[in-house]
PDB file of C-alpha atoms in Angstrom:
ATOM      1  CA  SER A   1      99.860  73.721 155.176  1.00 50.00           C
ATOM      2  CA  GLY A   2      97.451  76.334 156.309  1.00 52.00           C
ATOM      3  CA  ALA A   3      97.455  74.936 159.983  1.00 52.00           C
ATOM      4  CA  GLU A   4     100.737  75.092 159.697  1.00 51.00           C
ATOM      5  CA  GLU A   5     101.053  78.785 159.211  1.00 50.00           C
ATOM      6  CA  SER A   6      98.439  79.368 161.515  1.00 46.00           C
ATOM      7  CA  LYS A   7      99.825  77.171 164.601  1.00 43.00           C
ATOM      8  CA  VAL A   8     103.394  79.553 164.250  1.00 50.00           C
ATOM      9  CA  LYS A   9     101.478  83.139 163.191  1.00 71.00           C
ATOM     10  CA  CYS A  10      98.778  82.995 165.812  1.00 78.00           C
ATOM     11  CA  ALA A  11      98.562  84.359 169.369  1.00 78.00           C
ATOM     12  CA  LYS A  12      96.170  82.795 171.015  1.00 83.00           C
ATOM     13  CA  VAL A  13      92.808  81.176 169.204  1.00 89.00           C
ATOM     14  CA  ASP A  14      89.693  81.892 171.350  1.00 90.00           C
ATOM     15  CA  ALA A  15      87.363  80.100 169.555  1.00 92.00           C
ATOM     16  CA  LEU A  16      87.604  77.645 166.718  1.00 93.00           C
ATOM     17  CA  TYR A  17      84.623  75.967 164.428  1.00 94.00           C
ATOM     18  CA  ASN A  18      85.321  73.207 162.357  1.00 92.00           C
ATOM     19  CA  ILE A  19      82.136  73.785 159.861  1.00 90.00           C
ATOM     20  CA  ALA A  20      83.549  71.794 156.274  1.00 86.00           C
ATOM     21  CA  GLY A  21      82.296  68.649 155.878  1.00 88.00           C
ATOM     22  CA  VAL A  22      81.807  66.370 152.970  1.00 87.00           C
ATOM     23  CA  LEU A  23      78.848  64.051 151.888  1.00 84.00           C
ATOM     24  CA  THR A  24      79.081  62.705 148.400  1.00 79.00           C
ATOM     25  CA  SER A  25      78.017  60.168 146.490  1.00 74.00           C
ATOM     26  CA  ASN A  26      81.220  59.873 144.407  1.00 75.00           C
ATOM     27  CA  TYR A  27      84.334  58.274 145.586  1.00 80.00           C
ATOM     28  CA  THR A  28      87.110  60.532 145.565  1.00 83.00           C
ATOM     29  CA  LYS A  29      90.603  61.112 146.839  1.00 86.00           C
ATOM     30  CA  SER A  30      92.726  64.282 148.571  1.00 87.00           C
ATOM     31  CA  GLU A  31      95.900  65.244 147.410  1.00 90.00           C
ATOM     32  CA  GLN A  32      97.528  62.780 149.545  1.00 89.00           C
ATOM     33  CA  GLY A  33      95.218  59.648 148.364  1.00 89.00           C
ATOM     34  CA  PHE A  34      92.751  59.381 151.228  1.00 89.00           C
ATOM     35  CA  GLU A  35      89.439  58.819 150.301  1.00 88.00           C
ATOM     36  CA  SER A  36      87.040  62.939 150.656  1.00 89.00           C
ATOM     37  CA  HIS A  37      85.120  61.412 154.025  1.00 90.00           C
ATOM     38  CA  TYR A  38      87.585  60.588 155.994  1.00 92.00           C
ATOM     39  CA  ALA A  39      90.568  63.549 154.819  1.00 93.00           C
ATOM     40  CA  VAL A  40      87.686  66.890 155.067  1.00 93.00           C
ATOM     41  CA  ASN A  41      85.306  65.288 157.970  1.00 93.00           C
ATOM     42  CA  LEU A  42      87.724  63.453 160.677  1.00 93.00           C
ATOM     43  CA  LEU A  43      91.317  63.963 159.363  1.00 94.00           C
ATOM     44  CA  ALA A  44      91.291  67.728 158.349  1.00 93.00           C
ATOM     45  CA  ASN A  45      89.536  68.097 161.980  1.00 93.00           C
ATOM     46  CA  TYR A  46      92.822  66.535 163.658  1.00 94.00           C
ATOM     47  CA  VAL A  47      95.098  68.277 161.970  1.00 93.00           C
ATOM     48  CA  LEU A  48      94.134  71.454 162.295  1.00 93.00           C
ATOM     49  CA  ILE A  49      93.229  71.370 166.163  1.00 93.00           C
ATOM     50  CA  THR A  50      96.155  69.904 166.678  1.00 91.00           C
ATOM     51  CA  SER A  51      98.250  72.293 165.009  1.00 91.00           C
ATOM     52  CA  LEU A  52      96.266  74.934 166.801  1.00 92.00           C
ATOM     53  CA  LEU A  53      96.634  73.683 170.027  1.00 91.00           C
ATOM     54  CA  PRO A  54      99.505  75.488 171.336  1.00 89.00           C
ATOM     55  CA  CYS A  55      97.333  78.931 170.760  1.00 89.00           C
ATOM     56  CA  LEU A  56      94.271  77.369 172.518  1.00 90.00           C
ATOM     57  CA  MET A  57      96.096  76.316 175.460  1.00 88.00           C
ATOM     58  CA  ARG A  58      97.052  80.667 175.284  1.00 82.00           C
ATOM     59  CA  THR A  59      94.037  81.593 175.257  1.00 77.00           C
ATOM     60  CA  THR A  60      93.939  79.845 178.766  1.00 75.00           C
ATOM     61  CA  SER A  61      96.614  81.075 179.881  1.00 76.00           C
ATOM     62  CA  ASP A  62      97.051  84.385 179.248  1.00 74.00           C
ATOM     63  CA  THR A  63      92.992  85.404 179.978  1.00 74.00           C
ATOM     64  CA  GLU A  64      92.466  82.489 182.304  1.00 77.00           C
ATOM     65  CA  GLN A  65      89.000  81.536 180.320  1.00 85.00           C
ATOM     66  CA  ALA A  66      88.525  78.470 177.952  1.00 88.00           C
ATOM     67  CA  ALA A  67      88.885  78.522 174.719  1.00 92.00           C
ATOM     68  CA  MET A  68      86.097  76.533 172.303  1.00 94.00           C
ATOM     69  CA  VAL A  69      86.507  73.802 169.639  1.00 95.00           C
ATOM     70  CA  VAL A  70      83.061  73.321 167.814  1.00 96.00           C
ATOM     71  CA  THR A  71      82.410  70.416 165.520  1.00 94.00           C
ATOM     72  CA  MET A  72      79.610  69.371 163.068  1.00 92.00           C
ATOM     73  CA  SER A  73      78.322  66.134 164.203  1.00 92.00           C
ATOM     74  CA  SER A  74      75.433  64.415 162.608  1.00 90.00           C
ATOM     75  CA  GLY A  75      72.832  62.591 163.830  1.00 86.00           C
ATOM     76  CA  ALA A  76      73.459  60.036 160.911  1.00 85.00           C
ATOM     77  CA  ILE A  77      76.137  58.250 163.773  1.00 86.00           C
ATOM     78  CA  ASN A  78      73.372  56.770 164.813  1.00 84.00           C
ATOM     79  CA  SER A  79      73.919  54.196 162.106  1.00 83.00           C
ATOM     80  CA  VAL A  80      76.868  53.277 163.128  1.00 85.00           C
ATOM     81  CA  GLY A  81      76.027  51.625 166.641  1.00 79.00           C
ATOM     82  CA  THR A  82      78.871  51.636 169.127  1.00 79.00           C
ATOM     83  CA  ALA A  83      82.809  52.149 168.793  1.00 78.00           C
ATOM     84  CA  LYS A  84      83.198  48.732 168.091  1.00 75.00           C
ATOM     85  CA  ALA A  85      81.362  48.748 165.317  1.00 76.00           C
ATOM     86  CA  LEU A  86      83.370  51.555 163.882  1.00 78.00           C
ATOM     87  CA  ASP A  87      86.594  49.581 162.854  1.00 77.00           C
ATOM     88  CA  VAL A  88      89.250  52.340 162.734  1.00 80.00           C
ATOM     89  CA  PRO A  89      91.467  50.678 159.984  1.00 81.00           C
ATOM     90  CA  THR A  90      88.759  50.724 157.449  1.00 78.00           C
ATOM     91  CA  LEU A  91      87.865  54.467 157.819  1.00 83.00           C
ATOM     92  CA  PRO A  92      90.103  55.657 154.452  1.00 82.00           C
ATOM     93  CA  ASN A  93      88.143  52.930 152.031  1.00 76.00           C
ATOM     94  CA  PRO A  94      84.500  53.792 152.476  1.00 69.00           C
ATOM     95  CA  GLU A  95      84.042  50.189 150.067  1.00 70.00           C
ATOM     96  CA  LYS A  96      85.021  48.472 153.163  1.00 65.00           C
ATOM     97  CA  VAL A  97      81.903  50.514 155.806  1.00 59.00           C
ATOM     98  CA  GLY A  98      79.497  50.249 153.900  1.00 67.00           C
ATOM     99  CA  GLY A  99      78.992  52.963 151.052  1.00 68.00           C
ATOM    100  CA  LEU A 100      79.937  56.223 150.769  1.00 63.00           C
ATOM    101  CA  MET A 101      76.778  57.176 153.500  1.00 74.00           C
ATOM    102  CA  GLY A 102      78.226  54.339 155.452  1.00 83.00           C
ATOM    103  CA  ALA A 103      81.936  56.488 155.106  1.00 86.00           C
ATOM    104  CA  TYR A 104      80.046  59.508 155.950  1.00 88.00           C
ATOM    105  CA  ALA A 105      78.631  58.558 158.717  1.00 88.00           C
ATOM    106  CA  LYS A 106      81.564  56.561 160.222  1.00 89.00           C
ATOM    107  CA  THR A 107      84.045  59.685 159.876  1.00 91.00           C
ATOM    108  CA  LYS A 108      81.358  61.571 161.868  1.00 92.00           C
ATOM    109  CA  PHE A 109      81.045  59.089 164.915  1.00 92.00           C
ATOM    110  CA  ALA A 110      85.065  59.164 164.564  1.00 92.00           C
ATOM    111  CA  VAL A 111      85.050  62.620 165.080  1.00 94.00           C
ATOM    112  CA  THR A 112      82.344  63.081 167.859  1.00 94.00           C
ATOM    113  CA  ALA A 113      84.552  60.128 169.180  1.00 93.00           C
ATOM    114  CA  MET A 114      87.423  61.826 168.955  1.00 94.00           C
ATOM    115  CA  PHE A 115      86.306  65.153 170.668  1.00 95.00           C
ATOM    116  CA  ALA A 116      85.456  63.396 173.318  1.00 95.00           C
ATOM    117  CA  ALA A 117      88.981  61.589 174.233  1.00 95.00           C
ATOM    118  CA  LEU A 118      90.525  65.543 174.001  1.00 96.00           C
ATOM    119  CA  ALA A 119      87.837  67.072 176.059  1.00 95.00           C
ATOM    120  CA  ASP A 120      88.766  64.611 178.864  1.00 95.00           C
ATOM    121  CA  GLU A 121      92.387  65.200 178.013  1.00 95.00           C
ATOM    122  CA  TYR A 122      92.153  68.892 177.585  1.00 93.00           C
ATOM    123  CA  LYS A 123      89.456  69.618 180.590  1.00 91.00           C
ATOM    124  CA  SER A 124      91.932  70.883 182.893  1.00 89.00           C
ATOM    125  CA  ALA A 125      94.293  73.115 180.425  1.00 89.00           C
ATOM    126  CA  GLY A 126      90.986  74.601 179.870  1.00 89.00           C
ATOM    127  CA  VAL A 127      90.668  73.911 176.773  1.00 93.00           C
ATOM    128  CA  LEU A 128      86.387  72.843 175.487  1.00 95.00           C
ATOM    129  CA  PHE A 129      85.479  70.623 172.686  1.00 96.00           C
ATOM    130  CA  ARG A 130      81.831  69.679 171.711  1.00 96.00           C
ATOM    131  CA  ALA A 131      80.871  67.843 168.961  1.00 94.00           C
ATOM    132  CA  ILE A 132      77.267  68.834 168.235  1.00 93.00           C
ATOM    133  CA  ASP A 133      74.602  67.619 165.547  1.00 91.00           C
ATOM    134  CA  PRO A 134      73.356  70.417 164.087  1.00 86.00           C
ATOM    135  CA  GLY A 135      70.223  68.611 163.372  1.00 82.00           C
ATOM    136  CA  THR A 136      68.592  68.157 159.340  1.00 75.00           C
ATOM    137  CA  PRO A 137      69.083  71.113 156.760  1.00 72.00           C
ATOM    138  CA  PRO A 138      66.006  72.779 155.482  1.00 74.00           C
ATOM    139  CA  THR A 139      66.644  71.427 151.807  1.00 72.00           C
ATOM    140  CA  ARG A 140      64.483  69.392 148.837  1.00 69.00           C
ATOM    141  CA  CYS A 141      66.761  65.916 149.568  1.00 67.00           C
ATOM    142  CA  ALA A 142      66.179  66.567 153.469  1.00 63.00           C
ATOM    143  CA  ALA A 143      62.182  67.011 153.230  1.00 63.00           C
ATOM    144  CA  GLU A 144      61.642  64.936 150.187  1.00 64.00           C
ATOM    145  CA  SER A 145      64.380  62.066 150.131  1.00 58.00           C
ATOM    146  CA  ILE A 146      68.111  61.688 150.332  1.00 56.00           C
ATOM    147  CA  THR A 147      67.764  59.448 147.427  1.00 56.00           C
ATOM    148  CA  ILE A 148      66.703  62.047 145.616  1.00 53.00           C
ATOM    149  CA  CYS A 149      69.637  63.805 145.612  1.00 59.00           C
ATOM    150  CA  MET A 150      72.086  61.524 145.667  1.00 57.00           C
ATOM    151  CA  HIS A 151      72.195  58.115 143.428  1.00 49.00           C
ATOM    152  CA  TRP A 152      74.358  55.493 144.373  1.00 45.00           C
TER     153      TRP A 152
END
């Protein structure tokens, strides 16, 4: 995969911004058989970060400056409630997590929780992890109603 190749080739990574995400009304699966929200919003973040951790760690040891990893979260996580409501084993199957909007919110909640755990684990190593909510984009869907663009 691209992440595995990057792991071998990179000397260091100063900053990584994970901006890819999926919110769709279609039930689709990745080539590996994972539902697309789970595959892109959560699993891809984890695979990329763990593959690049040695390069992120090299940045801090070579420059004595922190490396930073930022991912996009979403205000939709507020609809999940607490981590107990997350029910991690159901994440790959959105029909069990309240439909596709539920899948989006729960995978964004999960990646935000994952970043909080990574921040604690790698703080002393000088790698900073942040999950941010960029806010609602100025689109027709956001301005009028998301149901205009997503019919489920």
